[in-house]
């Protein structure tokens, strides 16, 4: 049985059991309940009305948040010649193909957050599927990380590009920023994320799509956010929800 610390217990005590909070209230609480000595990441968890057993109901995409993620993103690009030069100029931290494939294969080297590849080198990069796949680092056309526009993708990743992928239970977990962003920037990132997610609803998914949404800081409790209020906030911004 997990024992929670006094600070976590105190933070949880500020919540009303079973209550759904408005977006504004949730952002207020997640910032005010912060007690860790480091700049905690704020995450969103969305329980979706999809059946992950069916490929046509799975979600895998990516969104760029307006205020980024507040962390340095280390980027690896698998590319050669002109595309390699473009990647370096755009700010990629590591660029190459054969040498990097060998380093990952032999040394299990994984000191990067995002991997991007041009289509022409995927036959070589594909050999790393068993290493990169389980860690969510394998370049994929579905999320745009297999592309000829490596420079554009590097800039997006540096700006705070968030990959969206449901787990086996139909839940999506993703970061939306840091506590230090403050309420307003966190709210804007949250609504940008939710607006994008709603647009990604699979056509095969029937019934209620957003079943439950919560936000939490790294060390804090989950705060349930009212889905109707999320939709109202998005509509006020002119975003179909």
PDB file of C-alpha atoms in Angstrom:
ATOM      1  CA  UNK A   1       0.000   0.000   0.000  1.00  0.00           C
ATOM      2  CA  UNK A   2       1.365   3.396  -1.049  1.00  0.00           C
ATOM      3  CA  UNK A   3       1.747   5.949   1.744  1.00  0.00           C
ATOM      4  CA  UNK A   4       1.253   9.573   0.736  1.00  0.00           C
ATOM      5  CA  UNK A   5       3.228  12.404   2.334  1.00  0.00           C
ATOM      6  CA  UNK A   6       1.675  15.157   4.428  1.00  0.00           C
ATOM      7  CA  UNK A   7       2.077  17.754   1.658  1.00  0.00           C
ATOM      8  CA  UNK A   8       0.234  15.555  -0.833  1.00  0.00           C
ATOM      9  CA  UNK A   9      -2.485  14.897   1.745  1.00  0.00           C
ATOM     10  CA  UNK A  10      -2.813  18.628   2.428  1.00  0.00           C
ATOM     11  CA  UNK A  11      -3.086  19.351  -1.294  1.00  0.00           C
ATOM     12  CA  UNK A  12      -5.745  16.660  -1.726  1.00  0.00           C
ATOM     13  CA  UNK A  13      -7.691  18.061   1.215  1.00  0.00           C
ATOM     14  CA  UNK A  14      -8.246  21.256  -0.795  1.00  0.00           C
ATOM     15  CA  UNK A  15     -10.308  19.305  -3.350  1.00  0.00           C
ATOM     16  CA  UNK A  16     -13.989  18.450  -3.038  1.00  0.00           C
ATOM     17  CA  UNK A  17     -14.403  14.705  -3.599  1.00  0.00           C
ATOM     18  CA  UNK A  18     -16.379  13.985  -6.749  1.00  0.00           C
ATOM     19  CA  UNK A  19     -16.483  17.608  -7.891  1.00  0.00           C
ATOM     20  CA  UNK A  20     -15.747  18.649 -11.449  1.00  0.00           C
ATOM     21  CA  UNK A  21     -13.958  21.996 -11.653  1.00  0.00           C
ATOM     22  CA  UNK A  22     -14.137  24.630 -14.369  1.00  0.00           C
ATOM     23  CA  UNK A  23     -11.025  25.141 -16.485  1.00  0.00           C
ATOM     24  CA  UNK A  24     -10.196  28.336 -14.582  1.00  0.00           C
ATOM     25  CA  UNK A  25     -10.663  26.680 -11.205  1.00  0.00           C
ATOM     26  CA  UNK A  26      -8.561  23.668 -12.180  1.00  0.00           C
ATOM     27  CA  UNK A  27      -5.670  25.839 -13.357  1.00  0.00           C
ATOM     28  CA  UNK A  28      -5.862  27.901 -10.175  1.00  0.00           C
ATOM     29  CA  UNK A  29      -5.748  24.807  -8.002  1.00  0.00           C
ATOM     30  CA  UNK A  30      -2.945  23.051  -9.863  1.00  0.00           C
ATOM     31  CA  UNK A  31      -0.747  26.145  -9.461  1.00  0.00           C
ATOM     32  CA  UNK A  32      -1.709  26.916  -5.866  1.00  0.00           C
ATOM     33  CA  UNK A  33      -1.400  23.300  -4.684  1.00  0.00           C
ATOM     34  CA  UNK A  34       2.202  23.149  -5.926  1.00  0.00           C
ATOM     35  CA  UNK A  35       4.560  22.255  -3.090  1.00  0.00           C
ATOM     36  CA  UNK A  36       7.601  20.517  -4.601  1.00  0.00           C
ATOM     37  CA  UNK A  37      10.940  22.337  -4.614  1.00  0.00           C
ATOM     38  CA  UNK A  38      11.337  21.852  -8.382  1.00  0.00           C
ATOM     39  CA  UNK A  39       9.341  23.233 -11.291  1.00  0.00           C
ATOM     40  CA  UNK A  40       6.737  20.502 -11.656  1.00  0.00           C
ATOM     41  CA  UNK A  41       5.333  19.449 -15.026  1.00  0.00           C
ATOM     42  CA  UNK A  42       1.568  19.781 -15.443  1.00  0.00           C
ATOM     43  CA  UNK A  43      -0.048  16.828 -17.192  1.00  0.00           C
ATOM     44  CA  UNK A  44      -3.473  16.214 -18.665  1.00  0.00           C
ATOM     45  CA  UNK A  45      -5.193  12.814 -18.703  1.00  0.00           C
ATOM     46  CA  UNK A  46      -8.167  12.340 -21.012  1.00  0.00           C
ATOM     47  CA  UNK A  47     -10.318   9.221 -20.782  1.00  0.00           C
ATOM     48  CA  UNK A  48     -11.800   8.762 -24.250  1.00  0.00           C
ATOM     49  CA  UNK A  49     -14.806   6.926 -25.617  1.00  0.00           C
ATOM     50  CA  UNK A  50     -12.797   4.819 -28.043  1.00  0.00           C
ATOM     51  CA  UNK A  51     -12.111   1.110 -28.378  1.00  0.00           C
ATOM     52  CA  UNK A  52      -8.302   0.864 -28.629  1.00  0.00           C
ATOM     53  CA  UNK A  53      -8.591  -2.753 -29.825  1.00  0.00           C
ATOM     54  CA  UNK A  54      -9.622  -1.406 -33.237  1.00  0.00           C
ATOM     55  CA  UNK A  55      -6.983   0.310 -35.360  1.00  0.00           C
ATOM     56  CA  UNK A  56      -9.546   2.777 -36.771  1.00  0.00           C
ATOM     57  CA  UNK A  57     -10.279   4.084 -33.261  1.00  0.00           C
ATOM     58  CA  UNK A  58      -6.714   4.626 -32.123  1.00  0.00           C
ATOM     59  CA  UNK A  59      -5.305   8.127 -31.880  1.00  0.00           C
ATOM     60  CA  UNK A  60      -1.741   9.028 -32.722  1.00  0.00           C
ATOM     61  CA  UNK A  61      -0.913  12.566 -33.686  1.00  0.00           C
ATOM     62  CA  UNK A  62       0.923  15.656 -32.423  1.00  0.00           C
ATOM     63  CA  UNK A  63       0.156  19.257 -31.524  1.00  0.00           C
ATOM     64  CA  UNK A  64       2.341  22.325 -30.984  1.00  0.00           C
ATOM     65  CA  UNK A  65       1.323  24.177 -27.830  1.00  0.00           C
ATOM     66  CA  UNK A  66       1.296  28.001 -27.913  1.00  0.00           C
ATOM     67  CA  UNK A  67       3.627  28.343 -24.907  1.00  0.00           C
ATOM     68  CA  UNK A  68       5.754  25.244 -25.460  1.00  0.00           C
ATOM     69  CA  UNK A  69       6.648  22.817 -22.683  1.00  0.00           C
ATOM     70  CA  UNK A  70       9.227  24.744 -20.721  1.00  0.00           C
ATOM     71  CA  UNK A  71      12.002  22.224 -21.184  1.00  0.00           C
ATOM     72  CA  UNK A  72      14.982  21.760 -23.456  1.00  0.00           C
ATOM     73  CA  UNK A  73      14.174  19.192 -26.128  1.00  0.00           C
ATOM     74  CA  UNK A  74      17.076  17.122 -27.435  1.00  0.00           C
ATOM     75  CA  UNK A  75      16.539  16.154 -31.060  1.00  0.00           C
ATOM     76  CA  UNK A  76      18.110  13.424 -33.158  1.00  0.00           C
ATOM     77  CA  UNK A  77      17.718  13.503 -36.939  1.00  0.00           C
ATOM     78  CA  UNK A  78      18.472  10.559 -39.204  1.00  0.00           C
ATOM     79  CA  UNK A  79      19.432  12.202 -42.490  1.00  0.00           C
ATOM     80  CA  UNK A  80      22.236  12.565 -45.007  1.00  0.00           C
ATOM     81  CA  UNK A  81      23.706  15.231 -47.284  1.00  0.00           C
ATOM     82  CA  UNK A  82      21.559  18.364 -47.762  1.00  0.00           C
ATOM     83  CA  UNK A  83      18.854  17.199 -45.354  1.00  0.00           C
ATOM     84  CA  UNK A  84      21.465  16.612 -42.670  1.00  0.00           C
ATOM     85  CA  UNK A  85      22.737  20.154 -43.176  1.00  0.00           C
ATOM     86  CA  UNK A  86      19.180  21.513 -42.967  1.00  0.00           C
ATOM     87  CA  UNK A  87      18.631  19.653 -39.702  1.00  0.00           C
ATOM     88  CA  UNK A  88      21.821  21.055 -38.178  1.00  0.00           C
ATOM     89  CA  UNK A  89      20.963  24.586 -39.283  1.00  0.00           C
ATOM     90  CA  UNK A  90      17.495  24.227 -37.697  1.00  0.00           C
ATOM     91  CA  UNK A  91      19.029  23.287 -34.348  1.00  0.00           C
ATOM     92  CA  UNK A  92      19.089  19.475 -34.275  1.00  0.00           C
ATOM     93  CA  UNK A  93      21.371  18.185 -31.522  1.00  0.00           C
ATOM     94  CA  UNK A  94      22.488  14.983 -33.269  1.00  0.00           C
ATOM     95  CA  UNK A  95      22.490  14.245 -37.001  1.00  0.00           C
ATOM     96  CA  UNK A  96      23.615  11.174 -38.939  1.00  0.00           C
ATOM     97  CA  UNK A  97      22.592   7.688 -39.984  1.00  0.00           C
ATOM     98  CA  UNK A  98      25.008   4.757 -39.957  1.00  0.00           C
ATOM     99  CA  UNK A  99      27.099   5.932 -37.014  1.00  0.00           C
ATOM    100  CA  UNK A 100      24.051   6.719 -34.903  1.00  0.00           C
ATOM    101  CA  UNK A 101      22.239   3.491 -35.812  1.00  0.00           C
ATOM    102  CA  UNK A 102      25.351   1.596 -34.688  1.00  0.00           C
ATOM    103  CA  UNK A 103      25.648   3.621 -31.462  1.00  0.00           C
ATOM    104  CA  UNK A 104      22.028   2.916 -30.537  1.00  0.00           C
ATOM    105  CA  UNK A 105      22.294  -0.766 -31.476  1.00  0.00           C
ATOM    106  CA  UNK A 106      25.547  -1.485 -29.664  1.00  0.00           C
ATOM    107  CA  UNK A 107      25.449   0.954 -26.753  1.00  0.00           C
ATOM    108  CA  UNK A 108      21.693   1.339 -26.245  1.00  0.00           C
ATOM    109  CA  UNK A 109      22.317   5.080 -26.530  1.00  0.00           C
ATOM    110  CA  UNK A 110      19.084   7.022 -26.025  1.00  0.00           C
ATOM    111  CA  UNK A 111      20.131  10.520 -24.940  1.00  0.00           C
ATOM    112  CA  UNK A 112      17.453  12.329 -26.951  1.00  0.00           C
ATOM    113  CA  UNK A 113      13.774  13.219 -26.618  1.00  0.00           C
ATOM    114  CA  UNK A 114      12.649  13.186 -30.253  1.00  0.00           C
ATOM    115  CA  UNK A 115      13.851  11.248 -33.286  1.00  0.00           C
ATOM    116  CA  UNK A 116      13.146  12.444 -36.822  1.00  0.00           C
ATOM    117  CA  UNK A 117      14.065  10.718 -40.086  1.00  0.00           C
ATOM    118  CA  UNK A 118      13.874  11.362 -43.798  1.00  0.00           C
ATOM    119  CA  UNK A 119      11.978   8.677 -45.772  1.00  0.00           C
ATOM    120  CA  UNK A 120      15.058   7.528 -47.699  1.00  0.00           C
ATOM    121  CA  UNK A 121      16.895   6.304 -44.590  1.00  0.00           C
ATOM    122  CA  UNK A 122      14.013   4.465 -42.919  1.00  0.00           C
ATOM    123  CA  UNK A 123      15.232   1.106 -44.221  1.00  0.00           C
ATOM    124  CA  UNK A 124      18.231   1.537 -41.893  1.00  0.00           C
ATOM    125  CA  UNK A 125      16.394   3.220 -39.036  1.00  0.00           C
ATOM    126  CA  UNK A 126      13.745   0.492 -39.105  1.00  0.00           C
ATOM    127  CA  UNK A 127      16.265  -1.924 -37.613  1.00  0.00           C
ATOM    128  CA  UNK A 128      15.995   0.031 -34.367  1.00  0.00           C
ATOM    129  CA  UNK A 129      12.276  -0.625 -33.970  1.00  0.00           C
ATOM    130  CA  UNK A 130      12.673  -2.981 -31.006  1.00  0.00           C
ATOM    131  CA  UNK A 131      14.790  -0.396 -29.170  1.00  0.00           C
ATOM    132  CA  UNK A 132      13.048   2.850 -30.083  1.00  0.00           C
ATOM    133  CA  UNK A 133       9.462   1.611 -30.441  1.00  0.00           C
ATOM    134  CA  UNK A 134       8.750   0.687 -26.813  1.00  0.00           C
ATOM    135  CA  UNK A 135      10.160   4.048 -25.689  1.00  0.00           C
ATOM    136  CA  UNK A 136       8.027   6.066 -28.078  1.00  0.00           C
ATOM    137  CA  UNK A 137      11.099   7.277 -29.970  1.00  0.00           C
ATOM    138  CA  UNK A 138      10.642   5.520 -33.313  1.00  0.00           C
ATOM    139  CA  UNK A 139      10.139   7.993 -36.197  1.00  0.00           C
ATOM    140  CA  UNK A 140       6.663   7.583 -37.674  1.00  0.00           C
ATOM    141  CA  UNK A 141       4.797   9.082 -40.643  1.00  0.00           C
ATOM    142  CA  UNK A 142       1.622   9.132 -38.503  1.00  0.00           C
ATOM    143  CA  UNK A 143       3.015  11.831 -36.229  1.00  0.00           C
ATOM    144  CA  UNK A 144       5.081  13.562 -38.892  1.00  0.00           C
ATOM    145  CA  UNK A 145       8.508  12.491 -37.675  1.00  0.00           C
ATOM    146  CA  UNK A 146       9.251  10.718 -40.945  1.00  0.00           C
ATOM    147  CA  UNK A 147       9.433  13.695 -43.270  1.00  0.00           C
ATOM    148  CA  UNK A 148      11.458  15.460 -45.926  1.00  0.00           C
ATOM    149  CA  UNK A 149      10.870  18.750 -44.117  1.00  0.00           C
ATOM    150  CA  UNK A 150      13.329  17.971 -41.340  1.00  0.00           C
ATOM    151  CA  UNK A 151      14.021  21.630 -40.632  1.00  0.00           C
ATOM    152  CA  UNK A 152      10.344  22.373 -40.054  1.00  0.00           C
ATOM    153  CA  UNK A 153       9.930  19.359 -37.805  1.00  0.00           C
ATOM    154  CA  UNK A 154      13.017  20.263 -35.757  1.00  0.00           C
ATOM    155  CA  UNK A 155      11.638  23.769 -35.202  1.00  0.00           C
ATOM    156  CA  UNK A 156       8.244  22.372 -34.166  1.00  0.00           C
ATOM    157  CA  UNK A 157       9.826  19.949 -31.720  1.00  0.00           C
ATOM    158  CA  UNK A 158      11.948  22.702 -30.189  1.00  0.00           C
ATOM    159  CA  UNK A 159       8.839  24.889 -29.868  1.00  0.00           C
ATOM    160  CA  UNK A 160       6.997  22.343 -27.720  1.00  0.00           C
ATOM    161  CA  UNK A 161       5.442  19.732 -29.975  1.00  0.00           C
ATOM    162  CA  UNK A 162       3.471  17.175 -27.981  1.00  0.00           C
ATOM    163  CA  UNK A 163       2.743  13.697 -29.279  1.00  0.00           C
ATOM    164  CA  UNK A 164      -0.742  12.384 -28.607  1.00  0.00           C
ATOM    165  CA  UNK A 165      -1.193   8.625 -28.311  1.00  0.00           C
ATOM    166  CA  UNK A 166      -3.840   6.628 -26.478  1.00  0.00           C
ATOM    167  CA  UNK A 167      -2.864   3.756 -24.228  1.00  0.00           C
ATOM    168  CA  UNK A 168      -4.488   0.314 -24.107  1.00  0.00           C
ATOM    169  CA  UNK A 169      -7.316   1.551 -21.916  1.00  0.00           C
ATOM    170  CA  UNK A 170      -8.213   4.473 -24.193  1.00  0.00           C
ATOM    171  CA  UNK A 171      -6.573   7.157 -22.068  1.00  0.00           C
ATOM    172  CA  UNK A 172      -4.242   9.855 -23.369  1.00  0.00           C
ATOM    173  CA  UNK A 173      -1.588  11.330 -21.071  1.00  0.00           C
ATOM    174  CA  UNK A 174       0.398  14.385 -22.124  1.00  0.00           C
ATOM    175  CA  UNK A 175       2.344  17.307 -20.622  1.00  0.00           C
ATOM    176  CA  UNK A 176       0.977  20.823 -21.116  1.00  0.00           C
ATOM    177  CA  UNK A 177       3.679  22.904 -19.435  1.00  0.00           C
ATOM    178  CA  UNK A 178       5.328  23.771 -16.136  1.00  0.00           C
ATOM    179  CA  UNK A 179       3.943  25.200 -12.898  1.00  0.00           C
ATOM    180  CA  UNK A 180       6.093  28.293 -13.492  1.00  0.00           C
ATOM    181  CA  UNK A 181       4.020  29.104 -16.608  1.00  0.00           C
ATOM    182  CA  UNK A 182       1.255  30.434 -14.345  1.00  0.00           C
ATOM    183  CA  UNK A 183      -2.475  29.997 -14.665  1.00  0.00           C
ATOM    184  CA  UNK A 184      -3.082  31.854 -17.936  1.00  0.00           C
ATOM    185  CA  UNK A 185      -0.378  30.192 -20.029  1.00  0.00           C
ATOM    186  CA  UNK A 186      -1.278  26.771 -18.656  1.00  0.00           C
ATOM    187  CA  UNK A 187      -4.925  27.426 -19.499  1.00  0.00           C
ATOM    188  CA  UNK A 188      -4.056  28.427 -23.054  1.00  0.00           C
ATOM    189  CA  UNK A 189      -1.887  25.330 -23.527  1.00  0.00           C
ATOM    190  CA  UNK A 190      -4.612  23.137 -22.027  1.00  0.00           C
ATOM    191  CA  UNK A 191      -7.326  24.502 -24.312  1.00  0.00           C
ATOM    192  CA  UNK A 192      -5.069  24.257 -27.377  1.00  0.00           C
ATOM    193  CA  UNK A 193      -4.449  20.618 -26.484  1.00  0.00           C
ATOM    194  CA  UNK A 194      -8.125  19.829 -25.865  1.00  0.00           C
ATOM    195  CA  UNK A 195      -9.278  21.611 -29.027  1.00  0.00           C
ATOM    196  CA  UNK A 196      -6.826  19.614 -31.095  1.00  0.00           C
ATOM    197  CA  UNK A 197      -7.750  16.356 -29.372  1.00  0.00           C
ATOM    198  CA  UNK A 198     -11.464  16.828 -30.064  1.00  0.00           C
ATOM    199  CA  UNK A 199     -10.713  17.355 -33.756  1.00  0.00           C
ATOM    200  CA  UNK A 200      -8.816  14.052 -33.741  1.00  0.00           C
ATOM    201  CA  UNK A 201     -11.909  12.038 -32.757  1.00  0.00           C
ATOM    202  CA  UNK A 202     -11.909   8.913 -34.966  1.00  0.00           C
ATOM    203  CA  UNK A 203     -14.941   8.696 -37.249  1.00  0.00           C
ATOM    204  CA  UNK A 204     -15.408   5.094 -36.111  1.00  0.00           C
ATOM    205  CA  UNK A 205     -15.768   6.150 -32.472  1.00  0.00           C
ATOM    206  CA  UNK A 206     -19.425   6.455 -31.456  1.00  0.00           C
ATOM    207  CA  UNK A 207     -21.089   8.039 -28.460  1.00  0.00           C
ATOM    208  CA  UNK A 208     -19.392  10.296 -25.905  1.00  0.00           C
ATOM    209  CA  UNK A 209     -15.798  11.038 -26.910  1.00  0.00           C
ATOM    210  CA  UNK A 210     -14.508  12.986 -23.886  1.00  0.00           C
ATOM    211  CA  UNK A 211     -15.551  10.890 -20.896  1.00  0.00           C
ATOM    212  CA  UNK A 212     -13.313  12.375 -18.202  1.00  0.00           C
ATOM    213  CA  UNK A 213     -10.479  14.903 -18.152  1.00  0.00           C
ATOM    214  CA  UNK A 214      -8.116  15.697 -15.303  1.00  0.00           C
ATOM    215  CA  UNK A 215      -4.976  17.740 -14.753  1.00  0.00           C
ATOM    216  CA  UNK A 216      -2.233  17.290 -12.196  1.00  0.00           C
ATOM    217  CA  UNK A 217       1.237  18.481 -11.301  1.00  0.00           C
ATOM    218  CA  UNK A 218       4.044  15.934 -11.026  1.00  0.00           C
ATOM    219  CA  UNK A 219       3.693  15.575  -7.261  1.00  0.00           C
ATOM    220  CA  UNK A 220       0.072  16.675  -6.916  1.00  0.00           C
ATOM    221  CA  UNK A 221      -3.378  15.073  -6.970  1.00  0.00           C
ATOM    222  CA  UNK A 222      -5.563  14.779 -10.054  1.00  0.00           C
ATOM    223  CA  UNK A 223      -8.114  17.567 -10.539  1.00  0.00           C
ATOM    224  CA  UNK A 224     -11.188  16.607 -12.558  1.00  0.00           C
ATOM    225  CA  UNK A 225     -12.105  19.240 -15.153  1.00  0.00           C
ATOM    226  CA  UNK A 226     -15.700  19.726 -16.301  1.00  0.00           C
ATOM    227  CA  UNK A 227     -16.030  18.543 -19.918  1.00  0.00           C
ATOM    228  CA  UNK A 228     -18.990  20.896 -20.591  1.00  0.00           C
ATOM    229  CA  UNK A 229     -16.885  23.816 -19.365  1.00  0.00           C
ATOM    230  CA  UNK A 230     -14.004  22.761 -21.625  1.00  0.00           C
ATOM    231  CA  UNK A 231     -16.391  22.788 -24.581  1.00  0.00           C
ATOM    232  CA  UNK A 232     -17.811  26.185 -23.550  1.00  0.00           C
ATOM    233  CA  UNK A 233     -14.309  27.650 -23.289  1.00  0.00           C
ATOM    234  CA  UNK A 234     -13.421  26.323 -26.741  1.00  0.00           C
ATOM    235  CA  UNK A 235     -16.658  27.656 -28.270  1.00  0.00           C
ATOM    236  CA  UNK A 236     -15.946  31.092 -26.802  1.00  0.00           C
ATOM    237  CA  UNK A 237     -12.638  30.958 -28.683  1.00  0.00           C
ATOM    238  CA  UNK A 238     -14.422  30.061 -31.909  1.00  0.00           C
ATOM    239  CA  UNK A 239     -13.256  26.449 -31.830  1.00  0.00           C
ATOM    240  CA  UNK A 240     -15.856  23.813 -32.668  1.00  0.00           C
ATOM    241  CA  UNK A 241     -16.225  21.477 -29.715  1.00  0.00           C
TER     242      UNK A 241
END
